[in-house]
Amino acid sequence: MPLQYINEMLGLPELQLHKIVSMDTQDIHLEASPIAYKQPCPICNSEQDVKRDGRNKPRKIRHLSVFGRKSYLHIPSLRLACTRCRIRFVWTYGFVGPKQRYSRAFRAQTVEQALGSTSAHSARMQDAPASTVQRMHQDALPIESERLVEQAWREAKDSKVLVLGIDDFAIKKGHTYNTGIHNLPGETMLDLLAGRKLEDLRAYARQHPDFLALNPKAVAMDLAQAYHTWISECFPCAIRIADRFHVHGYVIESVQEVRKSVQQTLSPRAKAILKSHHRLLNPPVDSLPEKNKAQLEILLAFSPLLCSVWEWKEAFSQWYDCSSNVCIARLGFTRWLKQGEKIDYNAVRSALKTMRNWQDEIVNYHRCRWTNATVEGRHNRIKAYQRRHYFTRNRACYKAGILIECNRPVYRVEKFNR
């Protein structure tokens, strides 16, 4: 293949390839030199007063692979002198940074692979030292994170209808947690703060005036009192929505509590059937295939109590889906509460007490129909990231990595050039 086509394939318009120095099954070494004869002075920006002043030892630069082989460019390290400024400087190449042995394109490709997996995986893919790839990855994290977060915040501030999602996820379950702030319409994660207690949330608001400058129409969150108190202090005009799937979890938990108690009264065979198919009680009946619907009828026939609790759960799902406005939703919610009061069981009474306490926030879903479903999906990405990186100890790198992981699917990833 002619060298000019190899040069076009490598994407190096500033260089001119001269020859192939060597080539084997793994490596290919190419000799090249800059097309231009002189460069402008970095001080006075004059090119007429610049002259060549010799050359140092040639540089060996690792570039993108060619035909499955690692490519190395041998380029001259030219010394230049400016007669006007009386300074000397070295030729600056655009495709590689000063004192670096890897081209910008190679670094961008390596970092892109590391962001999607791990540095060790990227090192194996590129056949490069793991420590080198790790260093590239650490250099890219703050830059890429800052770019994505800046874009996410700008979109949130410019949004005409901003709906925030607030939810926590565990670093170590039962011990330490993080709280994420999400832009639900934009499908982005705005920020990550340590802790989930009220004092942690208030401290974040004091330290981040940009957060208080937002103007959300609504905020979706679970039934944690700390979140509702914090949002009512920060955004008193915002609609506070009790997240549908968190609320529905209380009802499903009541159904399963009844199932466990009924299960103990059945024969061994019926007990085994109810236990092995207990998950059929959770989803709406309309979402089940015909085979599972038939199996569900068998489960409900085991106990009238279980059947009445399941019907109460189904009525709650229908209330969410079929209430056309807030007034109808309030009437329907009152009827649903009365339906639950007819069920004499402690778990149901406990769930009803919770529903009454949070009635306004639950009904607010019908003012602004947003849930934290996308946030829960994003938590799965975060958990996968934590497993891949073994819970990174450096808090700054940990936060930057999570923000990149959550926002990269939304925004186009720009190549890391440095």
Short mmCIF file of C-alpha atoms in Angstrom, two decimals:
data_model
loop_
_atom_site.label_atom_id
_atom_site.label_comp_id
_atom_site.label_asym_id
_atom_site.label_seq_id
_atom_site.Cartn_x
_atom_site.Cartn_y
_atom_site.Cartn_z
CA MET A 1 0.00 0.00 0.00
CA PRO A 2 1.40 3.48 -0.87
CA LEU A 3 2.54 5.51 2.12
CA GLN A 4 0.13 8.34 1.34
CA TYR A 5 -2.84 6.06 1.93
CA ILE A 6 -1.34 4.83 5.19
CA ASN A 7 -0.91 8.44 6.26
CA GLU A 8 -4.59 9.17 5.51
CA MET A 9 -5.64 6.08 7.42
CA LEU A 10 -3.62 7.15 10.47
CA GLY A 11 -5.25 10.58 10.38
CA LEU A 12 -2.06 12.65 10.64
CA PRO A 13 -2.26 15.52 8.12
CA GLU A 14 0.64 17.37 9.72
CA LEU A 15 3.08 14.50 8.99
CA GLN A 16 4.54 13.03 5.86
CA LEU A 17 5.52 9.37 5.95
CA HIS A 18 8.87 8.51 4.43
CA LYS A 19 9.27 4.79 4.84
CA ILE A 20 8.40 1.69 6.81
CA VAL A 21 11.34 1.12 9.13
CA SER A 22 10.35 -2.39 10.15
CA MET A 23 7.30 -4.61 10.29
CA ASP A 24 6.54 -7.97 11.85
CA THR A 25 3.44 -9.83 13.05
CA GLN A 26 2.99 -7.55 16.08
CA ASP A 27 4.57 -4.15 15.40
CA ILE A 28 4.99 -1.72 12.55
CA HIS A 29 7.47 1.17 12.72
CA LEU A 30 7.01 4.17 10.43
CA GLU A 31 9.37 7.06 9.86
CA ALA A 32 7.75 10.46 9.38
CA SER A 33 8.53 14.16 9.49
CA PRO A 34 6.43 17.36 9.59
CA ILE A 35 5.20 18.71 6.28
CA ALA A 36 5.94 22.33 7.26
CA TYR A 37 9.50 23.53 7.40
CA LYS A 38 9.10 26.03 10.26
CA GLN A 39 6.74 26.79 13.12
CA PRO A 40 5.68 30.20 14.50
CA CYS A 41 7.49 31.47 17.57
CA PRO A 42 5.43 30.78 20.73
CA ILE A 43 6.26 34.30 22.03
CA CYS A 44 5.90 36.70 19.08
CA ASN A 45 3.98 34.31 16.80
CA SER A 46 6.31 35.19 13.94
CA GLU A 47 7.36 32.54 11.45
CA GLN A 48 9.69 34.64 9.28
CA ASP A 49 12.22 35.14 12.08
CA VAL A 50 12.33 31.44 12.99
CA LYS A 51 15.06 29.16 11.75
CA ARG A 52 16.00 25.56 12.36
CA ASP A 53 18.74 25.01 14.88
CA GLY A 54 19.48 21.28 14.69
CA ARG A 55 17.68 18.30 16.09
CA ASN A 56 17.65 16.13 19.19
CA LYS A 57 17.19 12.39 19.48
CA PRO A 58 14.14 11.25 17.44
CA ARG A 59 10.89 10.62 19.29
CA LYS A 60 9.15 7.24 19.22
CA ILE A 61 5.37 7.66 19.51
CA ARG A 62 2.81 4.88 19.95
CA HIS A 63 -0.20 5.49 17.68
CA LEU A 64 -3.40 3.63 16.74
CA SER A 65 -3.11 0.05 15.56
CA VAL A 66 -2.73 -0.63 11.84
CA PHE A 67 -3.95 -3.94 10.39
CA GLY A 68 -3.98 -5.47 13.87
CA ARG A 69 -0.40 -4.37 14.55
CA LYS A 70 0.85 -1.83 17.06
CA SER A 71 2.12 1.20 15.18
CA TYR A 72 5.05 3.38 16.22
CA LEU A 73 5.94 6.69 14.60
CA HIS A 74 9.57 7.81 14.54
CA ILE A 75 9.51 11.59 14.23
CA PRO A 76 12.36 14.12 14.53
CA SER A 77 12.70 16.34 17.57
CA LEU A 78 13.57 19.59 15.78
CA ARG A 79 15.20 22.54 17.54
CA LEU A 80 14.07 25.99 16.43
CA ALA A 81 15.31 29.50 17.23
CA CYS A 82 13.65 32.92 16.91
CA THR A 83 16.05 35.71 16.02
CA ARG A 84 13.58 38.40 17.11
CA CYS A 85 12.85 37.04 20.63
CA ARG A 86 16.21 35.30 20.91
CA ILE A 87 14.67 32.16 22.31
CA ARG A 88 14.98 28.50 21.38
CA PHE A 89 12.13 26.02 21.38
CA VAL A 90 11.34 22.51 20.20
CA TRP A 91 8.95 21.63 17.40
CA THR A 92 5.41 21.13 18.78
CA TYR A 93 3.33 18.36 17.21
CA GLY A 94 -0.45 18.56 17.25
CA PHE A 95 -1.10 14.83 17.42
CA VAL A 96 1.00 14.26 20.55
CA GLY A 97 1.64 16.27 23.68
CA PRO A 98 5.09 17.43 24.78
CA LYS A 99 7.23 14.79 26.49
CA GLN A 100 4.61 12.10 25.79
CA ARG A 101 5.13 8.70 24.16
CA TYR A 102 1.50 8.07 23.21
CA SER A 103 -0.46 10.03 20.61
CA ARG A 104 -3.63 11.88 21.51
CA ALA A 105 -5.72 9.53 19.35
CA PHE A 106 -4.26 6.50 21.13
CA ARG A 107 -4.92 8.06 24.54
CA ALA A 108 -8.50 8.92 23.52
CA GLN A 109 -9.21 5.39 22.34
CA THR A 110 -7.65 3.87 25.45
CA VAL A 111 -9.57 6.13 27.81
CA GLU A 112 -12.82 5.42 25.95
CA GLN A 113 -12.32 1.68 26.49
CA ALA A 114 -11.40 2.20 30.15
CA LEU A 115 -14.47 4.37 30.83
CA GLY A 116 -16.74 1.64 29.54
CA SER A 117 -15.00 -1.17 31.42
CA THR A 118 -11.78 -1.06 33.47
CA SER A 119 -8.22 0.10 32.99
CA ALA A 120 -7.00 -3.49 33.13
CA HIS A 121 -9.34 -4.50 30.30
CA SER A 122 -8.27 -1.51 28.19
CA ALA A 123 -4.61 -2.38 28.83
CA ARG A 124 -5.19 -5.90 27.52
CA MET A 125 -7.05 -4.59 24.47
CA GLN A 126 -4.28 -2.12 23.61
CA ASP A 127 -1.41 -4.38 24.71
CA ALA A 128 -0.09 -1.53 26.85
CA PRO A 129 1.19 -1.38 30.45
CA ALA A 130 -1.67 -1.37 32.94
CA SER A 131 -0.04 1.39 34.98
CA THR A 132 0.14 3.62 31.89
CA VAL A 133 -3.51 3.05 31.03
CA GLN A 134 -4.47 3.66 34.65
CA ARG A 135 -2.64 6.98 34.58
CA MET A 136 -4.41 7.99 31.35
CA HIS A 137 -7.73 7.03 32.91
CA GLN A 138 -7.06 9.05 36.06
CA ASP A 139 -6.07 12.08 33.96
CA ALA A 140 -9.25 11.84 31.87
CA LEU A 141 -11.75 11.39 34.73
CA PRO A 142 -11.91 14.97 36.08
CA ILE A 143 -11.88 16.54 32.60
CA GLU A 144 -14.61 14.35 31.15
CA SER A 145 -16.68 14.53 34.34
CA GLU A 146 -16.50 18.32 34.42
CA ARG A 147 -17.56 18.53 30.78
CA LEU A 148 -20.56 16.25 31.19
CA VAL A 149 -21.72 17.76 34.50
CA GLU A 150 -21.42 21.30 33.14
CA GLN A 151 -23.58 20.32 30.20
CA ALA A 152 -26.13 18.61 32.48
CA TRP A 153 -26.39 21.64 34.80
CA ARG A 154 -26.72 24.04 31.89
CA GLU A 155 -29.58 21.96 30.51
CA ALA A 156 -31.26 21.83 33.93
CA LYS A 157 -31.04 25.61 34.39
CA ASP A 158 -32.42 26.28 30.91
CA SER A 159 -35.22 23.73 31.22
CA LYS A 160 -38.71 25.24 31.15
CA VAL A 161 -40.22 22.25 32.99
CA LEU A 162 -37.60 20.87 35.36
CA VAL A 163 -38.45 17.80 37.44
CA LEU A 164 -35.83 16.57 39.89
CA GLY A 165 -35.42 13.05 41.22
CA ILE A 166 -33.81 12.48 44.62
CA ASP A 167 -32.81 9.00 45.73
CA ASP A 168 -30.04 7.28 47.65
CA PHE A 169 -27.97 4.17 46.97
CA ALA A 170 -25.71 2.16 49.23
CA ILE A 171 -21.94 2.14 49.28
CA LYS A 172 -22.11 -0.39 52.12
CA LYS A 173 -25.67 -1.43 52.79
CA GLY A 174 -26.83 -0.47 56.25
CA HIS A 175 -23.77 1.72 56.88
CA THR A 176 -22.92 4.36 54.26
CA TYR A 177 -25.03 5.85 51.51
CA ASN A 178 -24.82 8.41 48.73
CA THR A 179 -27.61 10.65 47.49
CA GLY A 180 -28.03 11.38 43.80
CA ILE A 181 -29.70 14.43 42.30
CA HIS A 182 -31.19 13.72 38.88
CA ASN A 183 -32.84 15.68 36.09
CA LEU A 184 -35.69 13.37 35.14
CA PRO A 185 -36.76 14.93 31.78
CA GLY A 186 -33.11 15.29 30.73
CA GLU A 187 -32.23 11.76 31.97
CA THR A 188 -29.02 13.05 33.55
CA MET A 189 -27.41 12.93 36.96
CA LEU A 190 -26.60 16.43 38.23
CA ASP A 191 -24.60 15.69 41.34
CA LEU A 192 -23.65 13.14 43.95
CA LEU A 193 -23.40 13.94 47.66
CA ALA A 194 -22.19 11.83 50.55
CA GLY A 195 -24.80 10.71 53.07
CA ARG A 196 -28.57 10.88 53.22
CA LYS A 197 -29.24 12.48 56.59
CA LEU A 198 -30.89 15.88 56.85
CA GLU A 199 -27.75 17.64 58.09
CA ASP A 200 -25.79 16.26 55.10
CA LEU A 201 -28.45 17.52 52.70
CA ARG A 202 -28.60 20.97 54.29
CA ALA A 203 -24.82 21.27 54.22
CA TYR A 204 -24.84 20.47 50.50
CA ALA A 205 -27.43 23.17 49.81
CA ARG A 206 -25.37 25.77 51.71
CA GLN A 207 -22.20 24.88 49.79
CA HIS A 208 -23.84 24.76 46.33
CA PRO A 209 -25.80 27.92 45.46
CA ASP A 210 -26.29 26.59 41.92
CA PHE A 211 -28.58 23.94 43.35
CA LEU A 212 -30.73 26.54 45.12
CA ALA A 213 -30.83 28.57 41.90
CA LEU A 214 -32.76 25.79 40.14
CA ASN A 215 -36.49 26.23 39.67
CA PRO A 216 -38.03 22.74 39.61
CA LYS A 217 -41.71 22.28 38.97
CA ALA A 218 -41.71 19.03 40.94
CA VAL A 219 -39.39 16.72 42.85
CA ALA A 220 -39.92 12.95 42.95
CA MET A 221 -38.54 10.99 45.91
CA ASP A 222 -39.35 8.14 48.25
CA LEU A 223 -41.07 8.53 51.63
CA ALA A 224 -37.93 9.46 53.58
CA GLN A 225 -38.87 12.38 55.82
CA ALA A 226 -35.39 13.95 55.48
CA TYR A 227 -35.80 14.37 51.71
CA HIS A 228 -39.24 15.97 51.98
CA THR A 229 -38.10 18.36 54.71
CA TRP A 230 -35.03 19.34 52.69
CA ILE A 231 -36.94 19.92 49.46
CA SER A 232 -39.65 21.94 51.23
CA GLU A 233 -36.88 24.19 52.62
CA CYS A 234 -35.01 24.55 49.32
CA PHE A 235 -37.95 24.67 46.89
CA PRO A 236 -41.14 25.58 48.78
CA CYS A 237 -43.13 26.05 45.54
CA ALA A 238 -42.17 22.68 44.04
CA ILE A 239 -44.63 19.78 43.97
CA ARG A 240 -43.33 17.00 46.19
CA ILE A 241 -44.19 13.63 44.61
CA ALA A 242 -43.99 10.35 46.49
CA ASP A 243 -42.38 8.03 43.98
CA ARG A 244 -44.93 5.60 42.60
CA PHE A 245 -42.76 2.50 42.72
CA HIS A 246 -41.59 3.14 46.28
CA VAL A 247 -45.20 3.66 47.40
CA HIS A 248 -46.36 0.58 45.53
CA GLY A 249 -43.65 -1.38 47.33
CA TYR A 250 -45.45 -0.88 50.65
CA VAL A 251 -48.62 -2.45 49.25
CA ILE A 252 -46.73 -5.36 47.67
CA GLU A 253 -44.92 -5.93 50.95
CA SER A 254 -48.31 -6.24 52.68
CA VAL A 255 -49.43 -8.82 50.13
CA GLN A 256 -46.31 -10.87 50.73
CA GLU A 257 -46.75 -10.68 54.50
CA VAL A 258 -50.25 -12.09 54.13
CA ARG A 259 -48.93 -14.75 51.76
CA LYS A 260 -46.35 -15.88 54.33
CA SER A 261 -48.95 -16.21 57.07
CA VAL A 262 -51.38 -18.08 54.80
CA GLN A 263 -48.57 -20.32 53.64
CA GLN A 264 -48.07 -21.71 57.14
CA THR A 265 -51.68 -22.98 57.28
CA LEU A 266 -51.62 -24.96 54.03
CA SER A 267 -50.77 -28.55 53.27
CA PRO A 268 -47.15 -29.30 52.29
CA ARG A 269 -47.97 -29.50 48.58
CA ALA A 270 -50.06 -26.31 48.54
CA LYS A 271 -47.39 -24.59 50.63
CA ALA A 272 -44.70 -25.52 48.10
CA ILE A 273 -46.83 -24.25 45.19
CA LEU A 274 -47.56 -20.92 46.87
CA LYS A 275 -43.94 -20.41 47.88
CA SER A 276 -42.48 -21.25 44.45
CA HIS A 277 -44.89 -18.94 42.60
CA HIS A 278 -45.16 -16.11 45.11
CA ARG A 279 -43.75 -13.55 42.65
CA LEU A 280 -46.91 -13.84 40.53
CA LEU A 281 -48.72 -11.86 43.22
CA ASN A 282 -46.61 -8.71 42.66
CA PRO A 283 -47.14 -7.47 39.05
CA PRO A 284 -50.46 -6.24 37.67
CA VAL A 285 -52.54 -9.10 36.37
CA ASP A 286 -52.79 -7.52 32.89
CA SER A 287 -49.03 -7.80 32.44
CA LEU A 288 -48.99 -11.58 33.01
CA PRO A 289 -49.14 -14.14 30.18
CA GLU A 290 -52.10 -16.50 30.06
CA LYS A 291 -50.14 -19.40 31.56
CA ASN A 292 -49.19 -17.33 34.61
CA LYS A 293 -52.74 -16.00 34.98
CA ALA A 294 -54.00 -19.57 35.32
CA GLN A 295 -51.35 -20.29 37.93
CA LEU A 296 -52.29 -17.08 39.78
CA GLU A 297 -55.93 -18.22 40.05
CA ILE A 298 -54.72 -21.38 41.76
CA LEU A 299 -52.74 -19.34 44.30
CA LEU A 300 -55.66 -17.02 45.09
CA ALA A 301 -57.95 -20.00 45.64
CA PHE A 302 -55.86 -21.08 48.62
CA SER A 303 -57.19 -18.35 50.92
CA PRO A 304 -59.98 -15.72 50.86
CA LEU A 305 -57.73 -13.38 52.86
CA LEU A 306 -54.96 -13.63 50.28
CA CYS A 307 -57.49 -13.04 47.49
CA SER A 308 -58.93 -9.92 49.14
CA VAL A 309 -55.45 -8.44 49.78
CA TRP A 310 -54.45 -9.14 46.19
CA GLU A 311 -57.62 -7.42 44.91
CA TRP A 312 -56.79 -4.46 47.16
CA LYS A 313 -53.32 -4.32 45.58
CA GLU A 314 -54.79 -4.49 42.07
CA ALA A 315 -57.18 -1.65 42.89
CA PHE A 316 -54.18 0.48 43.85
CA SER A 317 -52.50 -0.17 40.49
CA GLN A 318 -55.70 0.72 38.67
CA TRP A 319 -56.01 3.91 40.73
CA TYR A 320 -52.56 5.00 39.55
CA ASP A 321 -53.30 4.24 35.91
CA CYS A 322 -56.92 5.34 35.58
CA SER A 323 -57.19 8.56 37.63
CA SER A 324 -57.52 11.32 35.03
CA ASN A 325 -57.03 14.32 37.34
CA VAL A 326 -56.31 15.26 40.94
CA CYS A 327 -59.95 15.53 42.04
CA ILE A 328 -60.79 12.06 40.77
CA ALA A 329 -57.55 10.76 42.26
CA ARG A 330 -58.49 12.04 45.72
CA LEU A 331 -61.90 10.39 45.57
CA GLY A 332 -60.43 7.15 44.30
CA PHE A 333 -57.74 7.16 46.96
CA THR A 334 -60.35 7.57 49.70
CA ARG A 335 -62.34 4.63 48.31
CA TRP A 336 -59.17 2.55 48.17
CA LEU A 337 -58.39 3.33 51.82
CA LYS A 338 -61.90 2.22 52.81
CA GLN A 339 -61.41 -1.00 50.85
CA GLY A 340 -58.24 -1.70 52.83
CA GLU A 341 -59.94 -1.00 56.18
CA LYS A 342 -62.17 -4.03 55.61
CA ILE A 343 -59.10 -6.31 55.68
CA ASP A 344 -58.30 -7.28 59.24
CA TYR A 345 -54.55 -7.81 59.12
CA ASN A 346 -51.69 -5.96 60.84
CA ALA A 347 -49.50 -5.54 57.74
CA VAL A 348 -52.40 -4.00 55.83
CA ARG A 349 -53.24 -1.64 58.71
CA SER A 350 -49.60 -0.56 58.87
CA ALA A 351 -49.54 0.16 55.14
CA LEU A 352 -52.79 2.13 55.38
CA LYS A 353 -51.35 4.26 58.17
CA THR A 354 -48.36 5.12 55.97
CA MET A 355 -50.64 5.95 53.05
CA ARG A 356 -52.76 8.32 55.12
CA ASN A 357 -49.69 10.12 56.45
CA TRP A 358 -48.36 10.70 52.92
CA GLN A 359 -51.70 11.13 51.16
CA ASP A 360 -50.94 14.56 49.65
CA GLU A 361 -47.54 13.50 48.29
CA ILE A 362 -49.00 10.28 46.84
CA VAL A 363 -51.89 12.09 45.14
CA ASN A 364 -49.43 14.69 43.78
CA TYR A 365 -48.36 12.09 41.24
CA HIS A 366 -51.50 13.03 39.32
CA ARG A 367 -50.39 16.68 39.24
CA CYS A 368 -47.09 15.83 37.58
CA ARG A 369 -46.72 12.25 36.36
CA TRP A 370 -43.05 11.58 36.91
CA THR A 371 -41.39 8.69 38.75
CA ASN A 372 -37.87 7.71 39.71
CA ALA A 373 -37.92 4.66 37.43
CA THR A 374 -34.97 5.94 35.37
CA VAL A 375 -33.11 6.72 38.59
CA GLU A 376 -33.47 3.12 39.77
CA GLY A 377 -32.12 1.93 36.43
CA ARG A 378 -29.20 4.32 36.83
CA HIS A 379 -28.50 2.80 40.25
CA ASN A 380 -27.90 -0.54 38.53
CA ARG A 381 -25.21 1.13 36.40
CA ILE A 382 -23.67 2.61 39.54
CA LYS A 383 -23.61 -0.75 41.31
CA ALA A 384 -21.96 -2.34 38.27
CA TYR A 385 -19.39 0.47 38.27
CA GLN A 386 -18.67 -0.08 41.95
CA ARG A 387 -18.14 -3.79 41.41
CA ARG A 388 -15.82 -3.19 38.46
CA HIS A 389 -13.69 -0.66 40.32
CA TYR A 390 -13.84 -2.29 43.75
CA PHE A 391 -15.31 0.79 45.50
CA THR A 392 -12.63 3.33 44.54
CA ARG A 393 -11.13 4.81 47.71
CA ASN A 394 -10.39 8.22 46.23
CA ARG A 395 -13.66 10.13 46.69
CA ALA A 396 -12.99 12.58 43.84
CA CYS A 397 -12.27 9.76 41.35
CA TYR A 398 -15.23 7.76 42.66
CA LYS A 399 -17.64 10.67 42.17
CA ALA A 400 -16.22 11.62 38.77
CA GLY A 401 -16.45 8.02 37.57
CA ILE A 402 -20.10 7.68 38.60
CA LEU A 403 -21.10 10.99 36.99
CA ILE A 404 -19.42 9.90 33.76
CA GLU A 405 -21.04 6.48 33.92
CA CYS A 406 -24.52 7.99 34.33
CA ASN A 407 -24.22 10.85 31.82
CA ARG A 408 -22.20 9.29 29.00
CA PRO A 409 -25.23 7.50 27.46
CA VAL A 410 -27.02 10.87 27.10
CA TYR A 411 -24.28 13.13 25.78
CA ARG A 412 -21.95 12.45 22.90
CA VAL A 413 -18.53 11.47 24.21
CA GLU A 414 -15.81 13.78 22.96
CA LYS A 415 -12.34 12.38 22.52
CA PHE A 416 -9.95 13.10 25.33
CA ASN A 417 -7.26 15.30 23.84
CA ARG A 418 -4.43 16.42 25.99
#
